[in-house]
Amino acid sequence: MEEILTDKGILKYRMPNILEAYDLLEASGISNGEVSTLKLKRNIIKEMKYLIDFSGIEGVETYDQLLEDIETMITPLSIVADEVILKSFAVFKKKI
């Protein structure tokens, strides 16, 4: 697992496997013609909850609570989403 140190503790995450990468690509909306990078990232963040281990984050018991903490979590989740997007799109490009 990878780790990001936040003000509230350590956020852990992993990269998706191939099947998960395809699921995330589908959830991103890219296959339906979505071209907005903000919307793609938003959709990935919404769906990547099974990649995130928030047990090391103080006061967070659910992924939804993590999403509600805009001040502390917007940057770490954005970083994770960027990595997931890069890895998932690399898988997608290799399979075409």
Coordinates of N, CA and C in Angstrom, one line a residue:
M1 N 0.8 -1.2 0.0 CA 0.0 0.0 0.0 C 0.9 1.2 0.0
E2 N 0.4 2.2 -0.7 CA 1.1 3.5 -0.7 C 0.5 4.3 0.5
E3 N 1.2 5.4 0.9 CA 0.8 6.2 2.0 C 0.9 7.7 1.7
I4 N 0.0 8.5 2.2 CA 0.0 9.9 2.1 C -0.2 10.4 3.6
L5 N 0.7 11.2 4.1 CA 0.6 11.8 5.4 C -0.3 13.0 5.3
T6 N -1.3 13.0 6.1 CA -2.2 14.2 6.2 C -2.2 14.8 7.6
D7 N -2.9 15.9 7.8 CA -2.9 16.5 9.1 C -3.7 15.6 10.1
K8 N -4.5 14.7 9.6 CA -5.3 13.8 10.5 C -4.8 12.4 10.5
G9 N -3.7 12.1 9.9 CA -3.2 10.8 10.0 C -2.7 10.3 8.6
I10 N -2.5 9.0 8.5 CA -2.0 8.4 7.3 C -3.1 7.8 6.5
L11 N -3.2 8.3 5.2 CA -4.2 7.7 4.3 C -3.4 6.7 3.4
K12 N -3.9 5.5 3.4 CA -3.3 4.4 2.6 C -4.2 4.1 1.4
Y13 N -3.5 3.7 0.4 CA -4.2 3.3 -0.8 C -3.4 2.4 -1.7
R14 N -4.1 1.7 -2.6 CA -3.4 0.8 -3.5 C -3.9 1.1 -4.9
M15 N -3.2 0.7 -5.9 CA -3.6 0.8 -7.3 C -4.6 -0.3 -7.6
P16 N -5.4 0.0 -8.6 CA -6.4 -1.1 -9.0 C -5.7 -2.2 -9.8
N17 N -6.3 -3.4 -9.7 CA -5.9 -4.5 -10.6 C -6.5 -4.2 -11.9
I18 N -6.3 -5.0 -12.9 CA -6.7 -4.8 -14.3 C -8.3 -4.7 -14.3
L19 N -9.0 -5.6 -13.7 CA -10.4 -5.6 -13.7 C -11.0 -4.4 -13.0
E20 N -10.4 -4.0 -11.9 CA -10.8 -2.8 -11.2 C -10.5 -1.5 -12.1
A21 N -9.4 -1.6 -12.8 CA -9.0 -0.4 -13.7 C -10.1 -0.2 -14.7
Y22 N -10.6 -1.3 -15.3 CA -11.6 -1.3 -16.3 C -12.9 -0.7 -15.7
D23 N -13.2 -1.2 -14.5 CA -14.4 -0.7 -13.8 C -14.4 0.8 -13.5
L24 N -13.2 1.2 -13.1 CA -13.0 2.7 -12.9 C -13.1 3.5 -14.1
L25 N -12.5 2.9 -15.2 CA -12.7 3.6 -16.5 C -14.1 3.8 -16.9
E26 N -14.9 2.7 -16.7 CA -16.3 2.7 -17.1 C -17.0 3.7 -16.2
A27 N -16.7 3.7 -14.9 CA -17.4 4.6 -14.0 C -17.0 6.1 -14.2
S28 N -15.8 6.3 -14.8 CA -15.3 7.7 -15.0 C -16.2 8.4 -16.1
G29 N -16.8 7.6 -16.9 CA -17.7 8.2 -18.0 C -17.0 8.4 -19.3
I30 N -15.7 8.0 -19.4 CA -15.0 8.1 -20.6 C -15.6 7.4 -21.8
S31 N -16.1 6.2 -21.5 CA -16.7 5.3 -22.5 C -18.0 5.9 -23.0
N32 N -18.6 6.8 -22.3 CA -19.8 7.5 -22.7 C -19.6 8.9 -23.3
G33 N -18.3 9.2 -23.6 CA -17.9 10.4 -24.2 C -17.6 11.6 -23.3
E34 N -17.5 11.3 -22.0 CA -17.2 12.4 -21.0 C -15.8 12.9 -21.4
V35 N -15.6 14.2 -21.5 CA -14.3 14.8 -21.8 C -13.8 15.7 -20.8
S36 N -14.7 16.1 -19.9 CA -14.3 17.1 -18.8 C -13.4 16.4 -17.9
T37 N -12.1 16.9 -17.7 CA -11.2 16.2 -16.8 C -11.7 16.3 -15.3
L38 N -12.3 17.4 -15.0 CA -12.9 17.5 -13.7 C -14.0 16.5 -13.4
K39 N -14.8 16.3 -14.3 CA -15.9 15.3 -14.2 C -15.3 13.9 -14.1
L40 N -14.3 13.6 -14.9 CA -13.7 12.3 -14.9 C -13.0 12.0 -13.5
K41 N -12.3 13.0 -13.0 CA -11.7 12.9 -11.7 C -12.7 12.7 -10.6
R42 N -13.7 13.5 -10.7 CA -14.8 13.4 -9.7 C -15.4 12.0 -9.7
N43 N -15.7 11.5 -10.8 CA -16.2 10.1 -10.9 C -15.3 9.1 -10.4
I44 N -14.0 9.2 -10.7 CA -13.0 8.3 -10.2 C -13.0 8.3 -8.6
I45 N -12.9 9.5 -8.1 CA -12.9 9.7 -6.6 C -14.1 9.1 -6.0
K46 N -15.2 9.2 -6.6 CA -16.5 8.6 -6.1 C -16.4 7.1 -6.0
E47 N -15.8 6.5 -7.0 CA -15.7 5.1 -7.1 C -14.5 4.4 -6.6
M48 N -13.5 5.1 -6.1 CA -12.3 4.4 -5.7 C -12.2 4.1 -4.2
K49 N -13.4 4.1 -3.6 CA -13.4 3.8 -2.1 C -12.8 2.5 -1.7
Y50 N -12.9 1.5 -2.6 CA -12.3 0.2 -2.2 C -10.8 0.1 -2.3
L51 N -10.2 1.2 -2.9 CA -8.7 1.3 -3.0 C -8.1 2.0 -1.8
I52 N -9.0 2.6 -1.0 CA -8.6 3.5 0.1 C -8.7 2.9 1.5
D53 N -7.6 3.0 2.3 CA -7.7 2.5 3.7 C -7.6 3.8 4.5
F54 N -8.7 4.2 5.1 CA -8.7 5.4 5.9 C -8.7 5.1 7.4
S55 N -8.3 3.8 7.8 CA -8.3 3.5 9.2 C -7.2 4.3 10.0
G56 N -6.3 4.9 9.3 CA -5.3 5.7 10.0 C -5.6 7.2 10.1
I57 N -6.9 7.5 9.7 CA -7.3 8.9 9.7 C -8.2 9.2 10.9
E58 N -7.8 10.1 11.7 CA -8.5 10.4 12.9 C -9.9 10.9 12.7
G59 N -10.9 10.3 13.3 CA -12.3 10.7 13.3 C -13.1 10.3 12.0
V60 N -12.5 9.4 11.2 CA -13.2 9.0 10.0 C -13.5 7.5 10.1
E61 N -14.8 7.2 9.9 CA -15.2 5.8 10.0 C -15.8 5.3 8.7
T62 N -16.1 6.2 7.7 CA -16.6 5.8 6.4 C -16.0 6.6 5.3
Y63 N -16.0 6.1 4.1 CA -15.5 6.8 3.0 C -16.2 8.1 2.8
D64 N -17.5 8.1 3.0 CA -18.3 9.3 2.9 C -17.8 10.4 3.8
Q65 N -17.4 10.0 5.0 CA -16.9 11.0 6.0 C -15.6 11.6 5.4
L66 N -14.8 10.7 4.8 CA -13.5 11.2 4.2 C -13.8 12.2 3.1
L67 N -14.8 11.9 2.3 CA -15.2 12.9 1.2 C -15.7 14.2 1.8
E68 N -16.3 14.2 3.0 CA -16.9 15.4 3.5 C -15.8 16.3 4.1
D69 N -14.6 15.8 4.3 CA -13.5 16.6 4.9 C -12.7 17.3 3.8
I70 N -13.3 18.3 3.2 CA -12.8 19.0 2.1 C -11.4 19.6 2.4
E71 N -11.3 20.2 3.6 CA -10.1 20.9 4.0 C -8.9 20.0 4.0
T72 N -9.0 18.8 4.6 CA -7.9 18.0 4.7 C -7.7 16.9 3.6
M73 N -8.8 16.5 3.0 CA -8.7 15.3 2.1 C -8.8 15.7 0.6
I74 N -9.1 16.9 0.2 CA -9.2 17.2 -1.2 C -7.9 16.9 -1.9
T75 N -6.8 17.4 -1.3 CA -5.5 17.2 -2.0 C -5.1 15.7 -2.0
P76 N -5.1 15.0 -0.9 CA -4.7 13.6 -0.9 C -5.5 12.7 -1.9
L77 N -6.8 12.9 -1.8 CA -7.7 12.1 -2.7 C -7.5 12.5 -4.2
S78 N -7.2 13.8 -4.4 CA -6.9 14.2 -5.8 C -5.6 13.6 -6.3
I79 N -4.6 13.5 -5.4 CA -3.3 12.8 -5.8 C -3.6 11.3 -6.1
V80 N -4.3 10.7 -5.3 CA -4.6 9.3 -5.5 C -5.4 9.1 -6.8
A81 N -6.4 9.9 -7.1 CA -7.2 9.9 -8.3 C -6.3 10.1 -9.5
D82 N -5.4 11.0 -9.5 CA -4.5 11.3 -10.6 C -3.7 10.0 -10.9
E83 N -3.1 9.4 -9.9 CA -2.3 8.1 -10.1 C -3.2 7.0 -10.6
V84 N -4.4 6.9 -10.1 CA -5.3 5.9 -10.6 C -5.7 6.1 -12.0
I85 N -6.0 7.4 -12.4 CA -6.3 7.7 -13.8 C -5.2 7.4 -14.7
L86 N -3.9 7.8 -14.3 CA -2.8 7.5 -15.2 C -2.6 6.0 -15.4
K87 N -2.7 5.2 -14.3 CA -2.5 3.7 -14.4 C -3.7 3.1 -15.2
S88 N -4.9 3.5 -14.9 CA -6.0 3.0 -15.6 C -6.0 3.3 -17.1
F89 N -5.7 4.5 -17.5 CA -5.7 4.8 -18.9 C -4.5 4.1 -19.6
A90 N -3.4 3.9 -18.9 CA -2.3 3.1 -19.5 C -2.8 1.7 -19.8
V91 N -3.5 1.1 -18.9 CA -4.1 -0.2 -19.1 C -5.0 -0.2 -20.3
F92 N -5.8 0.8 -20.4 CA -6.8 1.0 -21.5 C -6.1 1.1 -22.8
K93 N -5.1 1.9 -22.9 CA -4.3 2.1 -24.1 C -3.6 0.9 -24.6
K94 N -3.1 0.1 -23.7 CA -2.4 -1.1 -24.0 C -3.3 -2.2 -24.6
K95 N -4.6 -2.2 -24.2 CA -5.5 -3.2 -24.6 C -6.2 -2.9 -25.9
I96 N -6.1 -1.6 -26.4 CA -6.8 -1.2 -27.6 C -6.0 -1.7 -28.8

